[in-house]
Each structure stands twice: as C-alpha cells, then as structure tokens.
XYZ file of N, CA and C in Angstrom:
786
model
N -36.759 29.321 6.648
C -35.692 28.782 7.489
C -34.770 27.924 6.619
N -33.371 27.998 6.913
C -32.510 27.442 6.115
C -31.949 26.434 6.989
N -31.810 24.996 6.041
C -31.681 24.130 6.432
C -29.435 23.627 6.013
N -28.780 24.091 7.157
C -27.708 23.648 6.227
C -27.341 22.249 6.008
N -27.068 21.614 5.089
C -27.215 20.011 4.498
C -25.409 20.203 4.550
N -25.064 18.637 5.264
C -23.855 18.116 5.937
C -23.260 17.195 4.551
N -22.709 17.552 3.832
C -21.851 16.422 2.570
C -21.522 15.594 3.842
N -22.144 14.025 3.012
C -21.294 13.104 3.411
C -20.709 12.129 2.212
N -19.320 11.577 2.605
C -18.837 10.598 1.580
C -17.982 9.472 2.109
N -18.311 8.985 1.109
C -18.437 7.534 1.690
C -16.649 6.699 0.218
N -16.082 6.393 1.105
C -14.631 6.236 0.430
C -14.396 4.598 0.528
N -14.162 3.709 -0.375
C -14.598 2.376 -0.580
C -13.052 2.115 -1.371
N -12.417 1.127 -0.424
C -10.780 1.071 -1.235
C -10.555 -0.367 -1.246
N -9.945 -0.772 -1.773
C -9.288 -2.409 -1.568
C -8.199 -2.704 -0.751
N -8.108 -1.714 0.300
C -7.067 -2.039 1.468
C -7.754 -2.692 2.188
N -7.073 -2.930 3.222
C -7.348 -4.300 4.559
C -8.174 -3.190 5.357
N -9.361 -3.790 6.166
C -9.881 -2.745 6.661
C -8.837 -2.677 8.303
N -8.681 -1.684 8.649
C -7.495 -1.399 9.571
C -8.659 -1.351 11.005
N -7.899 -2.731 12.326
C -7.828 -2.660 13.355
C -8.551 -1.578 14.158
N -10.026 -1.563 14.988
C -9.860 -0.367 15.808
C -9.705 -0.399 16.803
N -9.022 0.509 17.270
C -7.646 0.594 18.728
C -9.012 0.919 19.743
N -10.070 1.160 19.322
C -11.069 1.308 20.516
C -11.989 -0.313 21.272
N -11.493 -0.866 19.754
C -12.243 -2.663 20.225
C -11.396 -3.234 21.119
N -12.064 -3.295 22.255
C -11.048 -4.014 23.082
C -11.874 -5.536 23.418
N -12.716 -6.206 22.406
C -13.190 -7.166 22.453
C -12.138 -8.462 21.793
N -11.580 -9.471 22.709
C -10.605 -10.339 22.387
C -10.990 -11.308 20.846
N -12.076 -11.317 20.643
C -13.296 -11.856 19.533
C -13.501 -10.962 18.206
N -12.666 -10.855 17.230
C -12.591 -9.406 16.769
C -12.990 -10.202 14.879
N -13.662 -9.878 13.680
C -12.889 -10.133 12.714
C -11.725 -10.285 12.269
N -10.889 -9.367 12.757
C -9.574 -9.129 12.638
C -8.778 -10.737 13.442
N -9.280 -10.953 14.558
C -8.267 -12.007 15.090
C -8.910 -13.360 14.655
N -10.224 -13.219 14.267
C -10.935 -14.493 13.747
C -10.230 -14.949 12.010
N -10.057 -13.967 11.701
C -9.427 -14.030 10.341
C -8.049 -14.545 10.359
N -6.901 -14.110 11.312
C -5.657 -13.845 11.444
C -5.993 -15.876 12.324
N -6.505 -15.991 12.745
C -6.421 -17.332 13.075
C -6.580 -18.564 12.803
N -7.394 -18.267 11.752
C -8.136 -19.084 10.767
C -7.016 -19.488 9.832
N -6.048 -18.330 9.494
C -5.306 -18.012 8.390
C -3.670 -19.032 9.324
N -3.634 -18.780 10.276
C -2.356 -19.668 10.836
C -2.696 -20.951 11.007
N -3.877 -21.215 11.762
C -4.698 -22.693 11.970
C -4.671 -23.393 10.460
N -4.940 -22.552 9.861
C -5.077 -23.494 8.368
C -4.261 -23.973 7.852
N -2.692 -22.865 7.607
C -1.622 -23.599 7.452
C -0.802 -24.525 8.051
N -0.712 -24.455 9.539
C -0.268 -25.498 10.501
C -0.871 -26.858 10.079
N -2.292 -26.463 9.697
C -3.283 -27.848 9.846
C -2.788 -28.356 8.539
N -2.747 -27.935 7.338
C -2.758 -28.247 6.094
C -0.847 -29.129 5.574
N -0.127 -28.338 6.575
C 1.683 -28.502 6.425
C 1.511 -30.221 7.282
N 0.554 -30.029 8.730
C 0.671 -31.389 9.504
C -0.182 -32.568 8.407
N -1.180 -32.340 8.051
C -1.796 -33.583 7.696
C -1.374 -33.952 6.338
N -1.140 -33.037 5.980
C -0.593 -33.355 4.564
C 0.989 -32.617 3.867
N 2.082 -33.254 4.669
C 3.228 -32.212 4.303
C 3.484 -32.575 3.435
N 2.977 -33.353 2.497
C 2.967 -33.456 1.190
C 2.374 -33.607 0.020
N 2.085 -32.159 -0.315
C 3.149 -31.387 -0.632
C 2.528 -29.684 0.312
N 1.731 -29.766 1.074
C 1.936 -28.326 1.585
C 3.507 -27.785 2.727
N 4.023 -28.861 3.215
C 4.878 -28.317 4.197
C 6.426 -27.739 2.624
N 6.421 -28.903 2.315
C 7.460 -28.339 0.380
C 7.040 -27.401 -0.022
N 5.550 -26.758 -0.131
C 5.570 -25.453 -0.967
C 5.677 -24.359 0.388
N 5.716 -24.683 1.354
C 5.760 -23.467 2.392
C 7.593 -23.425 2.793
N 8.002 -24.640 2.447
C 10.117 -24.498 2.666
C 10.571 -23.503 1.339
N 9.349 -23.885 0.180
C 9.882 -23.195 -1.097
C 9.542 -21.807 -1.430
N 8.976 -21.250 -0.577
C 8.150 -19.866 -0.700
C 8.822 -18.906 0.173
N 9.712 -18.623 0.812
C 10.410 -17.753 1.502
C 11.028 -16.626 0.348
N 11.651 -17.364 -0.157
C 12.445 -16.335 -0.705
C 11.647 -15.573 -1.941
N 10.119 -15.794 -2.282
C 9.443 -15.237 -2.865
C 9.262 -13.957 -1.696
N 8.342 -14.628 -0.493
C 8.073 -13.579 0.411
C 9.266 -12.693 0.799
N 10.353 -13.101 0.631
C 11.332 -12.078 0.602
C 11.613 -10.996 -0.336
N 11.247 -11.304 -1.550
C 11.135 -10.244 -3.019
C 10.030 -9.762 -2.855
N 8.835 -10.286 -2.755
C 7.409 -9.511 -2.366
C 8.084 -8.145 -1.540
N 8.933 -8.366 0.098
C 8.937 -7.165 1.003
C 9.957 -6.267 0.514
N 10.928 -6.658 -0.664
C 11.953 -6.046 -0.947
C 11.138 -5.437 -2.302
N 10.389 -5.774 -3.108
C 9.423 -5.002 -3.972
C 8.515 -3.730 -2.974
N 7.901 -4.103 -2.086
C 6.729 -3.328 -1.571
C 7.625 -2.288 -0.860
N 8.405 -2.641 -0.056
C 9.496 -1.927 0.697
C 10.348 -0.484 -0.804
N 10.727 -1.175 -1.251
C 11.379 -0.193 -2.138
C 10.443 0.973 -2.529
N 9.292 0.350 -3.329
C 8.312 1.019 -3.829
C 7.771 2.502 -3.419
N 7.089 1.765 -1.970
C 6.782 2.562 -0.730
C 7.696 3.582 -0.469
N 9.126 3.220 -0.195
C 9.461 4.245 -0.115
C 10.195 5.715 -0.965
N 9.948 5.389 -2.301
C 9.422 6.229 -3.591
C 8.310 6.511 -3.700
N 7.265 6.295 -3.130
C 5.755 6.785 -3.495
C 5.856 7.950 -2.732
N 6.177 7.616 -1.243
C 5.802 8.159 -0.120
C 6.159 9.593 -0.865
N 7.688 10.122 -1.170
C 7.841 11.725 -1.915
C 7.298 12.065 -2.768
N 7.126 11.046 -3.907
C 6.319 11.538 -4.804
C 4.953 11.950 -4.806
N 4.076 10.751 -3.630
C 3.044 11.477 -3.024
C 3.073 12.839 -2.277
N 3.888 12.727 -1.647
C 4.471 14.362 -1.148
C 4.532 15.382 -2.045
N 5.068 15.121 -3.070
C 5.533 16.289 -4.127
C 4.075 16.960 -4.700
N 3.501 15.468 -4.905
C 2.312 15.673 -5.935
C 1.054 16.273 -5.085
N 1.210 15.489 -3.760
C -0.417 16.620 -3.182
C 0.336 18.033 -2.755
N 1.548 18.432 -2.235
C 1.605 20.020 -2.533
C 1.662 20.398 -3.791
N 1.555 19.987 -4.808
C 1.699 20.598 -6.235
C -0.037 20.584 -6.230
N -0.611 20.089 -5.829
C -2.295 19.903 -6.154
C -2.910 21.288 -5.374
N -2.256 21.334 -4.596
C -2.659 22.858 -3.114
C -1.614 23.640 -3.494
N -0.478 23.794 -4.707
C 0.173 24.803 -5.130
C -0.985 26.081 -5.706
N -0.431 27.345 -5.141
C -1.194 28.166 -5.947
C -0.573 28.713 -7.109
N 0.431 28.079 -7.565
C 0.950 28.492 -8.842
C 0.112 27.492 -10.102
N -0.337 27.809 -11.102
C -1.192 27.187 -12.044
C -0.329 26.369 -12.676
N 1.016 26.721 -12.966
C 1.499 25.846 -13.470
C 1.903 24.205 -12.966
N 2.482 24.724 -12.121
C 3.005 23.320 -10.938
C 1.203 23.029 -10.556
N 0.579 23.340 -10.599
C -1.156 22.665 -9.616
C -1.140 21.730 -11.183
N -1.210 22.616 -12.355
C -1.958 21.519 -13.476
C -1.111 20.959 -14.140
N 0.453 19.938 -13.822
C 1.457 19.100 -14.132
C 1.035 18.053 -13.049
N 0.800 18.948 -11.671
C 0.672 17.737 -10.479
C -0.701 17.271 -10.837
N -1.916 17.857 -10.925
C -3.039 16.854 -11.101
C -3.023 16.414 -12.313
N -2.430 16.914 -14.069
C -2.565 15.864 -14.793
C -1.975 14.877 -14.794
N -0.748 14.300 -13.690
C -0.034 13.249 -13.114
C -1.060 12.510 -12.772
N -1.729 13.030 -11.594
C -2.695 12.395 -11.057
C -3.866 11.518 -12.488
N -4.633 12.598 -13.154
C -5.498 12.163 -13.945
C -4.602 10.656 -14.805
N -3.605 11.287 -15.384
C -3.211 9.874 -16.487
C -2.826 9.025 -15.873
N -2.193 8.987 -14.469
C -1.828 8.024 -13.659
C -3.519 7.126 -13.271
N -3.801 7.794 -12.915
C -4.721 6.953 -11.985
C -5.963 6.226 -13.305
N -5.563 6.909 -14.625
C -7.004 6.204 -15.218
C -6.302 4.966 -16.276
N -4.755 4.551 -15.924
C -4.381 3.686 -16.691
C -3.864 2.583 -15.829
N -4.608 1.443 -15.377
C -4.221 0.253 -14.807
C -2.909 -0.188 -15.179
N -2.300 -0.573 -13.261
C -1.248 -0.873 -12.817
C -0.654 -1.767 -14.013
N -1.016 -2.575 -14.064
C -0.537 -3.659 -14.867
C -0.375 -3.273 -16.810
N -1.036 -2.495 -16.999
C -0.532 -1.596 -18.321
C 0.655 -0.803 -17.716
N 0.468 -0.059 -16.768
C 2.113 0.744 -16.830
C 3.209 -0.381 -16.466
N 3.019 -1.697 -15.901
C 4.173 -2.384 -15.749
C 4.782 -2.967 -17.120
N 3.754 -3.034 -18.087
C 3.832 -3.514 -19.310
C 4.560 -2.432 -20.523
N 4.063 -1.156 -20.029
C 4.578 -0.052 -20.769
C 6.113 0.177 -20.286
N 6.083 0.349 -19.342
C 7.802 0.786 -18.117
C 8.850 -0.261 -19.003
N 8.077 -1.466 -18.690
C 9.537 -2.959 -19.202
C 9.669 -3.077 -20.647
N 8.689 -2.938 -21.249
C 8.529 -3.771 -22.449
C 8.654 -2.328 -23.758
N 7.597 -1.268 -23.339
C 7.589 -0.095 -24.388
C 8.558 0.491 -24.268
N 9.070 1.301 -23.237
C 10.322 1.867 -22.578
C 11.538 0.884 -22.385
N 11.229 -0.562 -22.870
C 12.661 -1.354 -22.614
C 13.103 -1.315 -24.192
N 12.034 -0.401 -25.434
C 12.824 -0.633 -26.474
C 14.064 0.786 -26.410
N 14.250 1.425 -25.534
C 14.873 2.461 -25.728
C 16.274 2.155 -24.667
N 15.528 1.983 -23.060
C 16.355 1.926 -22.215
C 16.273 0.563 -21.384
N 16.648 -0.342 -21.652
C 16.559 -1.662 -20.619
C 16.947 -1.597 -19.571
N 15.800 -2.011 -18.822
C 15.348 -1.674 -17.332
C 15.516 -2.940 -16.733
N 16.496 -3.072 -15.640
C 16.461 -5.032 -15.053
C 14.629 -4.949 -14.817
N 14.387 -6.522 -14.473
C 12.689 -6.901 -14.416
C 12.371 -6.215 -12.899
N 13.477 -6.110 -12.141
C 12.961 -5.734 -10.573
C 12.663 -4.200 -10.672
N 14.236 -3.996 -11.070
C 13.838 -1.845 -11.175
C 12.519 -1.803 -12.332
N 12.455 -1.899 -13.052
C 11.519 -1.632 -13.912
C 9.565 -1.801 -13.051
N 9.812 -2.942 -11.937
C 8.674 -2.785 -11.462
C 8.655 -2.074 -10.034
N 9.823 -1.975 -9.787
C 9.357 -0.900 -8.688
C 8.822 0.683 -9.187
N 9.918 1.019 -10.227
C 9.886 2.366 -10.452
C 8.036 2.255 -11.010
N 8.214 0.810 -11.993
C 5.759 1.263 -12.228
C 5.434 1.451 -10.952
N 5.307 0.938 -9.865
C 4.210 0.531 -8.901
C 4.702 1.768 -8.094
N 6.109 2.645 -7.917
C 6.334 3.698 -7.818
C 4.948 4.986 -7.859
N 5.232 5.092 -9.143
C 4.896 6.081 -10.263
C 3.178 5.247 -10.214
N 2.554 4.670 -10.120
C 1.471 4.282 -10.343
C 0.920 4.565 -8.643
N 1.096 4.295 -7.339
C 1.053 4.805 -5.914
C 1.427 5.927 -6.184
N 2.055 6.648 -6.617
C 2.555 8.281 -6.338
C 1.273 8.888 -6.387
N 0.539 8.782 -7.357
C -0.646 9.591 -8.011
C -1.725 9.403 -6.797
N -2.008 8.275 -6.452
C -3.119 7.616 -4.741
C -2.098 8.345 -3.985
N -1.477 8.169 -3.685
C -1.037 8.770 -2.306
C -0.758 10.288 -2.512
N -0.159 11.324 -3.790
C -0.780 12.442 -3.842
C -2.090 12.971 -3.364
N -2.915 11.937 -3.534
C -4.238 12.692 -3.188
C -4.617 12.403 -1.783
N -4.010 11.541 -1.397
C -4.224 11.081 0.222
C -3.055 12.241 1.202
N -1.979 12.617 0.299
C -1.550 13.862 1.594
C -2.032 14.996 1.085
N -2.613 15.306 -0.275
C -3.735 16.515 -0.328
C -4.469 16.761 0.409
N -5.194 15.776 0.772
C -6.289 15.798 1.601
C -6.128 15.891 3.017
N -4.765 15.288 3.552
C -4.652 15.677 4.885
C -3.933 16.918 5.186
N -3.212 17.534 4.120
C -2.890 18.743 4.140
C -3.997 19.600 4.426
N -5.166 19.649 3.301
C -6.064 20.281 3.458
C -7.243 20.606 4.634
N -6.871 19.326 5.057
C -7.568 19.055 6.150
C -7.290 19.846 7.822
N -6.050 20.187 7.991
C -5.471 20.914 8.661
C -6.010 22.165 8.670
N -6.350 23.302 10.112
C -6.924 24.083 9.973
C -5.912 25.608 9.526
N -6.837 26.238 8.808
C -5.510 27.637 7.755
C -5.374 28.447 9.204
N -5.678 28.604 10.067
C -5.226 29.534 11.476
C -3.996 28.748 11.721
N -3.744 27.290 11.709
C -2.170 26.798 11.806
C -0.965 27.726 10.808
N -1.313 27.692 9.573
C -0.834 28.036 8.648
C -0.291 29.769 8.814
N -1.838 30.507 9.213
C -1.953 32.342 9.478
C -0.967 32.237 10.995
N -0.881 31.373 11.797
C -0.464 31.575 12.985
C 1.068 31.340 12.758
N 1.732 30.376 12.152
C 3.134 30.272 11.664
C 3.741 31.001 11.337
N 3.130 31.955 10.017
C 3.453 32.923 9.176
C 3.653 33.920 10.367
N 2.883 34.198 11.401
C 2.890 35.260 12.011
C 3.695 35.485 12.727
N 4.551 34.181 13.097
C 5.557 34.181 13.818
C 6.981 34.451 13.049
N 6.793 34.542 11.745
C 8.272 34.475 11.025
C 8.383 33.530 10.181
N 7.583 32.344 9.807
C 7.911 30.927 9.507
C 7.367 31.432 7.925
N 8.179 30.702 6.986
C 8.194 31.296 5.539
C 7.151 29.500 5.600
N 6.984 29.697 3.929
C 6.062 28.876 3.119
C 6.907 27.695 3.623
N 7.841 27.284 3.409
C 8.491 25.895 3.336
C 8.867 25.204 5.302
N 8.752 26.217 6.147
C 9.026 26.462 7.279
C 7.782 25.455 7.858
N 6.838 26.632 7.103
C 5.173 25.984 7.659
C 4.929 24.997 7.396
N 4.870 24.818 6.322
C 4.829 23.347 5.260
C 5.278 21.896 6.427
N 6.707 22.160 6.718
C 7.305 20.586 7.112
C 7.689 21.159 8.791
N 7.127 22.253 9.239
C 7.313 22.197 10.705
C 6.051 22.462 11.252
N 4.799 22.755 10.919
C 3.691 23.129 10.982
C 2.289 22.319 10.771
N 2.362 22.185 9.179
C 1.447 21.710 8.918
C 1.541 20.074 8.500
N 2.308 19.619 7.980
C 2.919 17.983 7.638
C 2.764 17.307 9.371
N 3.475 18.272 10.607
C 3.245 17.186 11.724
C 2.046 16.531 12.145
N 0.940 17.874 11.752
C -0.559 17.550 12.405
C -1.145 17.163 11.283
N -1.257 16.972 10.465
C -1.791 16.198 9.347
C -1.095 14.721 8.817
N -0.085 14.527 9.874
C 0.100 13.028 9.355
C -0.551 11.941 10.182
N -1.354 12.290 11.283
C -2.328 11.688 12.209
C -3.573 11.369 11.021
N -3.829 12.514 10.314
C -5.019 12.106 9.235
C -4.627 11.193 8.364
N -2.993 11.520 7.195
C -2.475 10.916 6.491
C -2.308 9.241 6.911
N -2.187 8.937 8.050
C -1.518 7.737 8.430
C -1.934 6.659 7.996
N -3.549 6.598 8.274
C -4.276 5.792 8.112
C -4.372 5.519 6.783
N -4.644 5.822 5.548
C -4.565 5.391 4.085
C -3.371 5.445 3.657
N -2.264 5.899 4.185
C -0.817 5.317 4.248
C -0.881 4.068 4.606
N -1.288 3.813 5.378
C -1.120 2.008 5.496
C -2.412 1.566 4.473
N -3.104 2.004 4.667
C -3.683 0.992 3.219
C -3.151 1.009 2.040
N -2.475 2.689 1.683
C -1.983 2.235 0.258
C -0.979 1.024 0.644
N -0.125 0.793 1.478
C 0.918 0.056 1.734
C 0.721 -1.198 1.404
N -0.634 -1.783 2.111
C -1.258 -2.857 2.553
C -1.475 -3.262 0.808
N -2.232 -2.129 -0.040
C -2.826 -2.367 -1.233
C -1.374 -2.677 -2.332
N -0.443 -1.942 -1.957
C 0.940 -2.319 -2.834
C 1.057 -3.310 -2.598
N 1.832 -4.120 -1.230
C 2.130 -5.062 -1.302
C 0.766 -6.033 -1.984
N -0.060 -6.347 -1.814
C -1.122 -6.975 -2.458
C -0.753 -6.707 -4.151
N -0.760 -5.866 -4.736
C -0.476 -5.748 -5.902
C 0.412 -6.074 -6.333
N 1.383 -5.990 -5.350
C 2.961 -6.698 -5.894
C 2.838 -7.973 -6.636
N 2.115 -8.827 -6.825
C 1.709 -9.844 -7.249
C 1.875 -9.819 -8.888
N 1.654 -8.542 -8.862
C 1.203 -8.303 -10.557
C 2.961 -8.201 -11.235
N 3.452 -8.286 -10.581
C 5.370 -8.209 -11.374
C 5.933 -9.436 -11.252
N 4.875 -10.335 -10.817
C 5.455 -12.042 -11.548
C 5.453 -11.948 -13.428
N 4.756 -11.071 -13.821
C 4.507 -10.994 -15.376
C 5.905 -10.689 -15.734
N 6.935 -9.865 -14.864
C 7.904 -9.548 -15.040
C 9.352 -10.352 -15.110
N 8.684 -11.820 -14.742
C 9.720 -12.778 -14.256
C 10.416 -12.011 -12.673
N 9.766 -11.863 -11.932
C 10.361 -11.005 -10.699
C 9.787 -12.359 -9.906
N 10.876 -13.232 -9.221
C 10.485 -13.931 -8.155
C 9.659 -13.881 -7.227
N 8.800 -12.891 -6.786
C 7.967 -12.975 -5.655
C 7.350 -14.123 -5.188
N 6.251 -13.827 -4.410
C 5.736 -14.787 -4.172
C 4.920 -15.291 -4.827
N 3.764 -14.868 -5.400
C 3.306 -15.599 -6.986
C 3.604 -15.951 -7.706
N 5.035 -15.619 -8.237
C 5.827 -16.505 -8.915
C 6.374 -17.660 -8.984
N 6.909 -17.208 -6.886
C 7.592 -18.355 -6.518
C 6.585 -19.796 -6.579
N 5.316 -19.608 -6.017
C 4.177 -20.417 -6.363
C 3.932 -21.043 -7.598
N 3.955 -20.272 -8.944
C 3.744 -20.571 -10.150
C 4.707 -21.959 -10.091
N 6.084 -21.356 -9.772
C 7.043 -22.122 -10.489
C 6.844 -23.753 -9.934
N 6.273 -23.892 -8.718
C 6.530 -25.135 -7.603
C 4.900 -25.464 -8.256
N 4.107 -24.927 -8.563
C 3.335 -25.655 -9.512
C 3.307 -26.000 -10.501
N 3.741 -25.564 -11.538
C 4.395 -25.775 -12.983
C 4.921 -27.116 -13.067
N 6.014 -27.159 -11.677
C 6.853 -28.469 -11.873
C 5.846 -29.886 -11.575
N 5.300 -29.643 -10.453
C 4.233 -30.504 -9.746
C 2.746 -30.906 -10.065
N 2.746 -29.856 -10.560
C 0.899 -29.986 -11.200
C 0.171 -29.555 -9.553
N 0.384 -29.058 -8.830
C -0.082 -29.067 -7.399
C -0.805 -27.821 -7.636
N -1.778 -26.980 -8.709
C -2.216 -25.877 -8.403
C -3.177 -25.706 -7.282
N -3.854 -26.276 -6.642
C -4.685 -26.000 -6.081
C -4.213 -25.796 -4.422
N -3.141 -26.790 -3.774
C -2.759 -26.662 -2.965
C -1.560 -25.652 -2.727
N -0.852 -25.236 -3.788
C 0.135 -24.165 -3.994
C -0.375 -23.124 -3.999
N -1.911 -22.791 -4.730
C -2.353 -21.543 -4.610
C -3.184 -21.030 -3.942
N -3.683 -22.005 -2.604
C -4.255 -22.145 -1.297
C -3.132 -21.259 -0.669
N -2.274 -22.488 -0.542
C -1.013 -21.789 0.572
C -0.668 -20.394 0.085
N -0.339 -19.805 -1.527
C 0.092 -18.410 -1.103
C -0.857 -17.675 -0.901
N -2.534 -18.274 -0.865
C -3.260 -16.872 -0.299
C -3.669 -17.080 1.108
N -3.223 -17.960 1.718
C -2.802 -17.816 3.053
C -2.153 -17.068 3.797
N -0.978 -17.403 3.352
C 0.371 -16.578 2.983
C -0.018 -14.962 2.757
N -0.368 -14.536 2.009
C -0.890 -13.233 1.414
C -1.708 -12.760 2.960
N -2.634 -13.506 3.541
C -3.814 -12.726 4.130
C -2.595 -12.992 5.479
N -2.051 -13.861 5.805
C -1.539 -13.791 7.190
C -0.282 -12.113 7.007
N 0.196 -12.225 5.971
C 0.801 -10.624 6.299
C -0.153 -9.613 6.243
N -1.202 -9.632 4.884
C -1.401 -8.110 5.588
C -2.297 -8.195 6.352
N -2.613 -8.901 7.077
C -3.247 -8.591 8.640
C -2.654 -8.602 9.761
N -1.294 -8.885 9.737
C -0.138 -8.416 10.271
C -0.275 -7.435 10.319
N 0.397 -6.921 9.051
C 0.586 -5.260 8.680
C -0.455 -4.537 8.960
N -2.106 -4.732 8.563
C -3.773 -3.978 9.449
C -3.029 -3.259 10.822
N -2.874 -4.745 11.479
C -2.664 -4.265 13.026
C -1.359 -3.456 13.294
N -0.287 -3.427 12.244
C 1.009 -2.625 12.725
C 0.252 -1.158 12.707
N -0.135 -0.792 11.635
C -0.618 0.500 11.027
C -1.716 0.740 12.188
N -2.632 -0.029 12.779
C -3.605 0.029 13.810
C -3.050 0.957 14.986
N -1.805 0.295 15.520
C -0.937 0.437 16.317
C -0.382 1.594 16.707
N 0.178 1.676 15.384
C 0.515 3.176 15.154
C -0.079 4.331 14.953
N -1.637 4.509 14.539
C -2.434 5.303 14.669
C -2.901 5.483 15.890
N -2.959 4.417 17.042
C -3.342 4.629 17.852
C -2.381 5.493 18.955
N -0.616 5.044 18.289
C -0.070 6.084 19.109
C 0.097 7.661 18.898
N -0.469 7.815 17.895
C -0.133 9.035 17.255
C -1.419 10.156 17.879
N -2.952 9.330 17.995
C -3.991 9.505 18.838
C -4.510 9.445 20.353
N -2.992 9.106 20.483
C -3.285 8.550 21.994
C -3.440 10.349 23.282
N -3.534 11.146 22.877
C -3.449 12.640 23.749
C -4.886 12.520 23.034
N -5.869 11.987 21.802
C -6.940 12.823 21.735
C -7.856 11.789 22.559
N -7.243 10.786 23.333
C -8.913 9.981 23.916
C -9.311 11.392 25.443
C-alpha cells in the first residue's frame, strides 16, 4: 500500500506578521502592540517633553523621505517583480536563465552592499543624486523577492484557467494579464505587503547615503544633543507604529479581495 506523503513548507520572513481578518477578538497581538506603541509615545512626549516631544516636532520630515523612499521603490519593484517571475515560468531558456540568474546574484548579495556598489562603485562612472541612487538599489534588490513571490502565485493558479482562455481565442499575453494575474493576485497580495512592510523597514539602511529619512533624521538630533537613547527609543516607536499600520492596511485588503471565498 502506498502511502502518498503531503510536502510541507514552512516560509519564515522578516515582515510584520499580517492581521487575521478571521480574529474578531478586540484583544489581539496586533492591537496590544499598536497600543503599547502610541501609549508610549504620548506617555514619554507628556512626562518628559524634554527632549522627547523636540525629537518627535523634528522627525516628520524624515518620516516623510522614509514614505517617499519606500513609495518610489515599491513602485519599481512591483514590474520588475512582474517581469522577473514571468521570465522564471518563461519557456524560452533564454529569458528563464537571465530572469533567475537576476534572481540568484540579487538575492545572495546584501542590500546594503548593493547600496554601496549603486552610489559609490557606479558613482565612479555615473553620479547618481544619494536619493535616486537608493531607490533604484532597494529597487533592483526587491525586484529579485518579489519575482519569486509573483512566480509563485502565477504558478499557483490552476493550468485549466490558462487551457480554458486559450480555448476561447485569448493569445499568451491576453491570458497572462486578463486571466491569470487577476486570480493570482489574491495569493500574491499577501507577501506584497510584507515585501512592502520589509522595504520600508529597510529603508533605514540609505541614511549611509546621507538620505534624510528617518534614521537619519534621528542620528542628526542626536549627534547635536547627545540624547541617543531617548532619540532612538522614539524612532523605533515611530518605526513599529507604521508598520502595524500598514499589517492592518494589507490585512484589509486581503480580506476584501477574499471576501466571496468565506
């Protein structure tokens, strides 16, 4: 008697773990965290606005370069992830092994080496301002993760969608973005917001760049003050109160996209 054995795998990321739209318990990690994280700063700006309420007047316009970094980024990954997981499910050999050795050299050389390579190796040829230079890394460094995250929801889609399209008339490119991309972005969605969640978190790493963000903006209001400890409280406050924001936007939205399968 044959026993058929079920692969299971088990996928372990440094995104925010995302909201489930089925907990309808008011008592959640998610809101225990997200409260803790506002309570603390209220508490910390009242008893002592000095100097936490000064480093929270002086930190805006970091958090403003942080969303104008992550924002840009994101939305360059998102095609290039596109490009790169149909080049991975291309059946042409050529385009499959350009798109996964993207993938391979991308993904086995840390973010923070390609931001270093993009500005500094590539700035002896073509000087790159400090902002473009780190979007286009963190670009090109997400392209390669999120290639493999719409591979997989491509793949994931059943091939009778695909045989049933064709049958109607619908050419390769037809199927592709009227067919198979609609019902596979219910799968895609969800590690779309984590890569998101995980960029902006990383964005951190292009203060090396002199790029104002918000780690920077922090550095600098400590530098002057000597205040590290309370400056670098507040921006990881700061840090956890957005992306658990953002958890629950992405929550939100999966849940509307799921809402015909309860």
């Amino acid at each position: 008697m044959s026993v058929e054995k079920k692969e299971v795998r088990i996928a372990v990321t440094d995104g925010m773990l995302i909201p489930s739209g089925k907990d309808k318990n008011v008592i959640t990690a998610w809101s225990i965290s997200l409260i803790f994280a506002i309570c603390s700063i209220i508490y910390l700006c009242v008893k002592n606005p000095d100097p936490y309420l000064d480093i929270l007047k002086f930190l805006p316009d970091g958090i403003l370069v942080t969303f104008q970094v992550t924002i840009s980024a994101i939305l360059l990954t998102i095609p290039i992830g596109l490009a790169t997981g149909m080049g991975r499910l291309s059946e042409n050999r050529i385009i499959n092994l350009v798109a996964s050795t993207y993938v391979e050299i991308i993904r086995g050389i840390p973010l923070l080496v390609q931001l270093f390579f993009i500005y500094y190796a590539i700035g002896e040829f073509v000087q790159l301002p400090d902002l473009t230079a780190a979007i286009i890394a963190m670009s090109v460094c997400y392209g390669a993760y999120m290639g493999e995250v719409f591979r997989a929801g491509i793949d994931a889609v059943d091939s009778g969608q695909a045989e049933a399209a064709r049958s109607l008339g619908f050419n390769k490119t037809e199927t592709m973005f009227m067919v198979i991309l609609p019902q596979a972005w219910r799968t895609i969605l969800p590690p779309v917001g984590n890569e998101f969640i995980a960029l902006l978190k990383d964005s951190s790493l292009v203060s090396i760049l002199a790029v104002s963000e918000l780690l920077r903006r922090g550095r600098e209001y400590a530098s002057v003050t000597f205040n590290y400890f309370e400056c670098y409280l507040m921006v990881a406050l700061i840090y956890l109160v957005i992306t658990l924001l953002l958890s629950k936007a992405v929550s939100i939205m999966e849940n509307k996209l799921n809402y015909y399968d309860d």
